[in-house]
Amino acid sequence: MATDNERVRMLRDRLWTAELWMAAAVGSVASLVVALVSSALLCRALGRERPGVFAARSWTSVRVDGKTRLLDLASVWLSGAIFWPWWLRAAGMRIGAGAEVSTIIDTVPDLVSIGDDCFFADGVYLAAPRFDRGTMTLGPVQIGAGTFVGNHAVIAAGAVLPADALLGVSTVAT
């Protein structure tokens, strides 16, 4: 193992050539891509959730928690990016053509269906499981085509929004 002095000497002696810097950069990007693809496939591999009421301390709850955490981690890198809808589709979400999704929170991907040409602004709480008195309730969410969802809106599990709806900033849809 190299000591700090040896590392400084390597850098000073220009042992790190442009090719090595390029290899390090490509390796970093490649590892990020592999991690993102793996997390989407893991969401899919955990299986589809079904609507219903489940014990808050159950395997279903563990799976749902894992999926929401994987989505939140991927969101750090992809939120609002052109690849974000692709990741969401790979994780099990149904998204129509031309839909734009920014930051979504507490979302179980396979319970959501988004129509064509929808727009989701930042910080939308989408289909989050509801916990109450030791139970967890899951419900599918359907968003009609052409719907606009404003910043920090809350779309509860089980909600159905019609086509061309406007859900304003900090609005709750049930």
PDB file of C-alpha atoms in Angstrom:
ATOM      1  CA  MET A   1       0.000   0.000   0.000  1.00  0.00           C
ATOM      2  CA  ALA A   2       1.368   3.420  -0.973  1.00  0.00           C
ATOM      3  CA  THR A   3       2.018   5.995   1.705  1.00  0.00           C
ATOM      4  CA  ASP A   4       0.871   9.579   1.397  1.00  0.00           C
ATOM      5  CA  ASN A   5       4.387  10.684   0.390  1.00  0.00           C
ATOM      6  CA  GLU A   6       4.504   8.081  -2.382  1.00  0.00           C
ATOM      7  CA  ARG A   7       1.107   9.220  -3.705  1.00  0.00           C
ATOM      8  CA  VAL A   8       2.260  12.828  -3.770  1.00  0.00           C
ATOM      9  CA  ARG A   9       5.457  11.794  -5.528  1.00  0.00           C
ATOM     10  CA  MET A  10       3.436   9.838  -8.172  1.00  0.00           C
ATOM     11  CA  LEU A  11       1.331  12.887  -8.918  1.00  0.00           C
ATOM     12  CA  ARG A  12       4.318  15.211  -8.930  1.00  0.00           C
ATOM     13  CA  ASP A  13       6.328  12.920 -11.209  1.00  0.00           C
ATOM     14  CA  ARG A  14       3.429  12.948 -13.703  1.00  0.00           C
ATOM     15  CA  LEU A  15       2.917   9.218 -13.524  1.00  0.00           C
ATOM     16  CA  TRP A  16      -0.763  10.033 -13.859  1.00  0.00           C
ATOM     17  CA  THR A  17      -0.921  10.660 -17.574  1.00  0.00           C
ATOM     18  CA  ALA A  18      -3.929  11.883 -19.520  1.00  0.00           C
ATOM     19  CA  GLU A  19      -4.754   8.263 -20.377  1.00  0.00           C
ATOM     20  CA  LEU A  20      -4.919   7.278 -16.714  1.00  0.00           C
ATOM     21  CA  TRP A  21      -7.133  10.266 -15.881  1.00  0.00           C
ATOM     22  CA  MET A  22      -9.409   9.332 -18.788  1.00  0.00           C
ATOM     23  CA  ALA A  23      -9.579   5.712 -17.633  1.00  0.00           C
ATOM     24  CA  ALA A  24     -10.485   6.847 -14.118  1.00  0.00           C
ATOM     25  CA  ALA A  25     -13.229   9.138 -15.461  1.00  0.00           C
ATOM     26  CA  VAL A  26     -14.675   6.449 -17.763  1.00  0.00           C
ATOM     27  CA  GLY A  27     -14.558   3.921 -14.921  1.00  0.00           C
ATOM     28  CA  SER A  28     -16.441   6.284 -12.632  1.00  0.00           C
ATOM     29  CA  VAL A  29     -19.177   6.948 -15.195  1.00  0.00           C
ATOM     30  CA  ALA A  30     -19.433   3.257 -16.071  1.00  0.00           C
ATOM     31  CA  SER A  31     -19.839   2.283 -12.421  1.00  0.00           C
ATOM     32  CA  LEU A  32     -22.624   4.861 -12.005  1.00  0.00           C
ATOM     33  CA  VAL A  33     -24.439   3.522 -15.082  1.00  0.00           C
ATOM     34  CA  VAL A  34     -24.128  -0.064 -13.822  1.00  0.00           C
ATOM     35  CA  ALA A  35     -25.431   0.968 -10.387  1.00  0.00           C
ATOM     36  CA  LEU A  36     -28.443   2.784 -11.878  1.00  0.00           C
ATOM     37  CA  VAL A  37     -29.339  -0.058 -14.235  1.00  0.00           C
ATOM     38  CA  SER A  38     -28.921  -2.581 -11.425  1.00  0.00           C
ATOM     39  CA  SER A  39     -31.178  -0.607  -9.088  1.00  0.00           C
ATOM     40  CA  ALA A  40     -33.948  -0.396 -11.702  1.00  0.00           C
ATOM     41  CA  LEU A  41     -33.725  -4.113 -12.401  1.00  0.00           C
ATOM     42  CA  LEU A  42     -33.728  -4.853  -8.668  1.00  0.00           C
ATOM     43  CA  CYS A  43     -36.974  -2.873  -8.316  1.00  0.00           C
ATOM     44  CA  ARG A  44     -38.466  -5.050 -11.043  1.00  0.00           C
ATOM     45  CA  ALA A  45     -37.011  -8.254  -9.565  1.00  0.00           C
ATOM     46  CA  LEU A  46     -38.649  -7.576  -6.190  1.00  0.00           C
ATOM     47  CA  GLY A  47     -41.977  -8.301  -7.895  1.00  0.00           C
ATOM     48  CA  ARG A  48     -45.152  -6.296  -8.519  1.00  0.00           C
ATOM     49  CA  GLU A  49     -47.051  -4.987  -5.540  1.00  0.00           C
ATOM     50  CA  ARG A  50     -50.776  -5.522  -5.369  1.00  0.00           C
ATOM     51  CA  PRO A  51     -53.224  -3.010  -3.940  1.00  0.00           C
ATOM     52  CA  GLY A  52     -54.564  -3.735  -0.495  1.00  0.00           C
ATOM     53  CA  VAL A  53     -53.996  -3.462   3.232  1.00  0.00           C
ATOM     54  CA  PHE A  54     -50.971  -5.244   4.684  1.00  0.00           C
ATOM     55  CA  ALA A  55     -49.278  -5.459   8.067  1.00  0.00           C
ATOM     56  CA  ALA A  56     -46.803  -2.619   8.527  1.00  0.00           C
ATOM     57  CA  ARG A  57     -44.239  -5.194   9.642  1.00  0.00           C
ATOM     58  CA  SER A  58     -44.419  -7.652   6.780  1.00  0.00           C
ATOM     59  CA  TRP A  59     -42.338  -8.768   3.809  1.00  0.00           C
ATOM     60  CA  THR A  60     -44.549  -6.638   1.587  1.00  0.00           C
ATOM     61  CA  SER A  61     -43.625  -3.616   3.685  1.00  0.00           C
ATOM     62  CA  VAL A  62     -39.921  -4.478   3.421  1.00  0.00           C
ATOM     63  CA  ARG A  63     -40.191  -4.781  -0.389  1.00  0.00           C
ATOM     64  CA  VAL A  64     -42.095  -1.485  -0.661  1.00  0.00           C
ATOM     65  CA  ASP A  65     -39.525   0.264   1.519  1.00  0.00           C
ATOM     66  CA  GLY A  66     -36.723  -1.119  -0.639  1.00  0.00           C
ATOM     67  CA  LYS A  67     -38.383   0.076  -3.843  1.00  0.00           C
ATOM     68  CA  THR A  68     -39.025   3.600  -2.533  1.00  0.00           C
ATOM     69  CA  ARG A  69     -35.425   3.834  -1.329  1.00  0.00           C
ATOM     70  CA  LEU A  70     -34.018   2.643  -4.666  1.00  0.00           C
ATOM     71  CA  LEU A  71     -36.177   5.200  -6.463  1.00  0.00           C
ATOM     72  CA  ASP A  72     -35.012   7.981  -4.129  1.00  0.00           C
ATOM     73  CA  LEU A  73     -31.349   7.060  -4.708  1.00  0.00           C
ATOM     74  CA  ALA A  74     -31.776   6.981  -8.486  1.00  0.00           C
ATOM     75  CA  SER A  75     -33.605  10.296  -8.303  1.00  0.00           C
ATOM     76  CA  VAL A  76     -30.470  11.955  -6.946  1.00  0.00           C
ATOM     77  CA  TRP A  77     -28.728  11.292 -10.278  1.00  0.00           C
ATOM     78  CA  LEU A  78     -31.579  11.235 -12.785  1.00  0.00           C
ATOM     79  CA  SER A  79     -34.354  13.548 -11.539  1.00  0.00           C
ATOM     80  CA  GLY A  80     -35.534  15.704 -14.427  1.00  0.00           C
ATOM     81  CA  ALA A  81     -33.057  14.128 -16.843  1.00  0.00           C
ATOM     82  CA  ILE A  82     -33.950  12.573 -20.172  1.00  0.00           C
ATOM     83  CA  PHE A  83     -33.035   9.110 -18.798  1.00  0.00           C
ATOM     84  CA  TRP A  84     -35.325   9.408 -15.749  1.00  0.00           C
ATOM     85  CA  PRO A  85     -38.492   8.097 -17.514  1.00  0.00           C
ATOM     86  CA  TRP A  86     -36.445   5.208 -18.923  1.00  0.00           C
ATOM     87  CA  TRP A  87     -35.269   4.275 -15.408  1.00  0.00           C
ATOM     88  CA  LEU A  88     -38.833   4.515 -14.088  1.00  0.00           C
ATOM     89  CA  ARG A  89     -40.106   2.251 -16.888  1.00  0.00           C
ATOM     90  CA  ALA A  90     -37.325  -0.257 -16.174  1.00  0.00           C
ATOM     91  CA  ALA A  91     -38.357  -0.190 -12.486  1.00  0.00           C
ATOM     92  CA  GLY A  92     -41.939  -1.055 -13.428  1.00  0.00           C
ATOM     93  CA  MET A  93     -43.763   2.282 -13.807  1.00  0.00           C
ATOM     94  CA  ARG A  94     -46.031   2.780 -16.815  1.00  0.00           C
ATOM     95  CA  ILE A  95     -45.239   6.146 -18.418  1.00  0.00           C
ATOM     96  CA  GLY A  96     -46.763   7.464 -21.630  1.00  0.00           C
ATOM     97  CA  ALA A  97     -44.884   9.107 -24.480  1.00  0.00           C
ATOM     98  CA  GLY A  98     -43.793  12.690 -23.928  1.00  0.00           C
ATOM     99  CA  ALA A  99     -44.268  12.583 -20.152  1.00  0.00           C
ATOM    100  CA  GLU A 100     -41.808  14.659 -18.126  1.00  0.00           C
ATOM    101  CA  VAL A 101     -41.134  13.715 -14.524  1.00  0.00           C
ATOM    102  CA  SER A 102     -38.944  15.700 -12.179  1.00  0.00           C
ATOM    103  CA  THR A 103     -38.612  14.806  -8.503  1.00  0.00           C
ATOM    104  CA  ILE A 104     -41.058  12.228  -7.145  1.00  0.00           C
ATOM    105  CA  ILE A 105     -40.980  11.088  -3.534  1.00  0.00           C
ATOM    106  CA  ASP A 106     -42.108   7.918  -1.686  1.00  0.00           C
ATOM    107  CA  THR A 107     -43.201   6.282  -4.923  1.00  0.00           C
ATOM    108  CA  VAL A 108     -43.771   2.574  -5.520  1.00  0.00           C
ATOM    109  CA  PRO A 109     -43.028   2.469  -9.274  1.00  0.00           C
ATOM    110  CA  ASP A 110     -45.172  -0.505 -10.241  1.00  0.00           C
ATOM    111  CA  LEU A 111     -48.324   1.060  -8.728  1.00  0.00           C
ATOM    112  CA  VAL A 112     -48.216   4.159 -10.970  1.00  0.00           C
ATOM    113  CA  SER A 113     -49.532   4.710 -14.486  1.00  0.00           C
ATOM    114  CA  ILE A 114     -48.852   8.094 -16.134  1.00  0.00           C
ATOM    115  CA  GLY A 115     -50.527   9.079 -19.413  1.00  0.00           C
ATOM    116  CA  ASP A 116     -48.999  10.711 -22.476  1.00  0.00           C
ATOM    117  CA  ASP A 117     -47.707  14.302 -22.340  1.00  0.00           C
ATOM    118  CA  CYS A 118     -47.963  14.710 -18.550  1.00  0.00           C
ATOM    119  CA  PHE A 119     -45.717  17.055 -16.585  1.00  0.00           C
ATOM    120  CA  PHE A 120     -44.627  16.549 -12.967  1.00  0.00           C
ATOM    121  CA  ALA A 121     -42.859  19.447 -11.249  1.00  0.00           C
ATOM    122  CA  ASP A 122     -40.438  19.087  -8.310  1.00  0.00           C
ATOM    123  CA  GLY A 123     -41.177  17.316  -5.060  1.00  0.00           C
ATOM    124  CA  VAL A 124     -44.367  15.427  -5.955  1.00  0.00           C
ATOM    125  CA  TYR A 125     -45.453  12.828  -3.389  1.00  0.00           C
ATOM    126  CA  LEU A 126     -46.763  10.123  -5.693  1.00  0.00           C
ATOM    127  CA  ALA A 127     -48.659   6.985  -4.557  1.00  0.00           C
ATOM    128  CA  ALA A 128     -46.906   6.794  -1.195  1.00  0.00           C
ATOM    129  CA  PRO A 129     -48.033   3.900   0.984  1.00  0.00           C
ATOM    130  CA  ARG A 130     -50.260   5.022   3.867  1.00  0.00           C
ATOM    131  CA  PHE A 131     -49.365   3.737   7.322  1.00  0.00           C
ATOM    132  CA  ASP A 132     -52.011   3.692  10.047  1.00  0.00           C
ATOM    133  CA  ARG A 133     -52.378   1.641  13.246  1.00  0.00           C
ATOM    134  CA  GLY A 134     -49.952  -1.066  12.258  1.00  0.00           C
ATOM    135  CA  THR A 135     -51.142  -1.384   8.665  1.00  0.00           C
ATOM    136  CA  MET A 136     -49.840  -0.274   5.296  1.00  0.00           C
ATOM    137  CA  THR A 137     -52.287   0.569   2.498  1.00  0.00           C
ATOM    138  CA  LEU A 138     -51.208   0.392  -1.133  1.00  0.00           C
ATOM    139  CA  GLY A 139     -53.256   1.589  -4.065  1.00  0.00           C
ATOM    140  CA  PRO A 140     -52.711   2.120  -7.781  1.00  0.00           C
ATOM    141  CA  VAL A 141     -52.505   5.662  -9.121  1.00  0.00           C
ATOM    142  CA  GLN A 142     -53.626   6.566 -12.625  1.00  0.00           C
ATOM    143  CA  ILE A 143     -52.787   9.927 -14.167  1.00  0.00           C
ATOM    144  CA  GLY A 144     -54.658  10.860 -17.341  1.00  0.00           C
ATOM    145  CA  ALA A 145     -52.926  12.179 -20.458  1.00  0.00           C
ATOM    146  CA  GLY A 146     -51.980  15.857 -20.568  1.00  0.00           C
ATOM    147  CA  THR A 147     -52.113  16.335 -16.787  1.00  0.00           C
ATOM    148  CA  PHE A 148     -49.949  18.961 -15.069  1.00  0.00           C
ATOM    149  CA  VAL A 149     -48.885  18.295 -11.476  1.00  0.00           C
ATOM    150  CA  GLY A 150     -47.409  21.264  -9.595  1.00  0.00           C
ATOM    151  CA  ASN A 151     -44.582  21.437  -7.096  1.00  0.00           C
ATOM    152  CA  HIS A 152     -45.052  19.547  -3.827  1.00  0.00           C
ATOM    153  CA  ALA A 153     -48.445  18.173  -4.800  1.00  0.00           C
ATOM    154  CA  VAL A 154     -49.573  15.021  -3.017  1.00  0.00           C
ATOM    155  CA  ILE A 155     -51.249  12.273  -5.029  1.00  0.00           C
ATOM    156  CA  ALA A 156     -52.551   9.675  -2.578  1.00  0.00           C
ATOM    157  CA  ALA A 157     -52.532   5.946  -3.168  1.00  0.00           C
ATOM    158  CA  GLY A 158     -55.646   4.981  -5.097  1.00  0.00           C
ATOM    159  CA  ALA A 159     -56.096   8.376  -6.784  1.00  0.00           C
ATOM    160  CA  VAL A 160     -57.317   8.625 -10.365  1.00  0.00           C
ATOM    161  CA  LEU A 161     -56.729  11.936 -12.163  1.00  0.00           C
ATOM    162  CA  PRO A 162     -58.608  12.542 -15.428  1.00  0.00           C
ATOM    163  CA  ALA A 163     -56.980  13.647 -18.657  1.00  0.00           C
ATOM    164  CA  ASP A 164     -55.963  17.309 -18.964  1.00  0.00           C
ATOM    165  CA  ALA A 165     -56.186  17.921 -15.209  1.00  0.00           C
ATOM    166  CA  LEU A 166     -54.300  20.681 -13.424  1.00  0.00           C
ATOM    167  CA  LEU A 167     -53.082  19.900  -9.937  1.00  0.00           C
ATOM    168  CA  GLY A 168     -51.655  23.089  -8.457  1.00  0.00           C
ATOM    169  CA  VAL A 169     -48.706  23.710  -6.164  1.00  0.00           C
ATOM    170  CA  SER A 170     -49.047  21.979  -2.769  1.00  0.00           C
ATOM    171  CA  THR A 171     -52.437  20.521  -3.680  1.00  0.00           C
ATOM    172  CA  VAL A 172     -53.642  17.154  -2.392  1.00  0.00           C
ATOM    173  CA  ALA A 173     -55.397  14.726  -4.756  1.00  0.00           C
ATOM    174  CA  THR A 174     -57.232  11.811  -3.195  1.00  0.00           C
TER     175      THR A 174
END
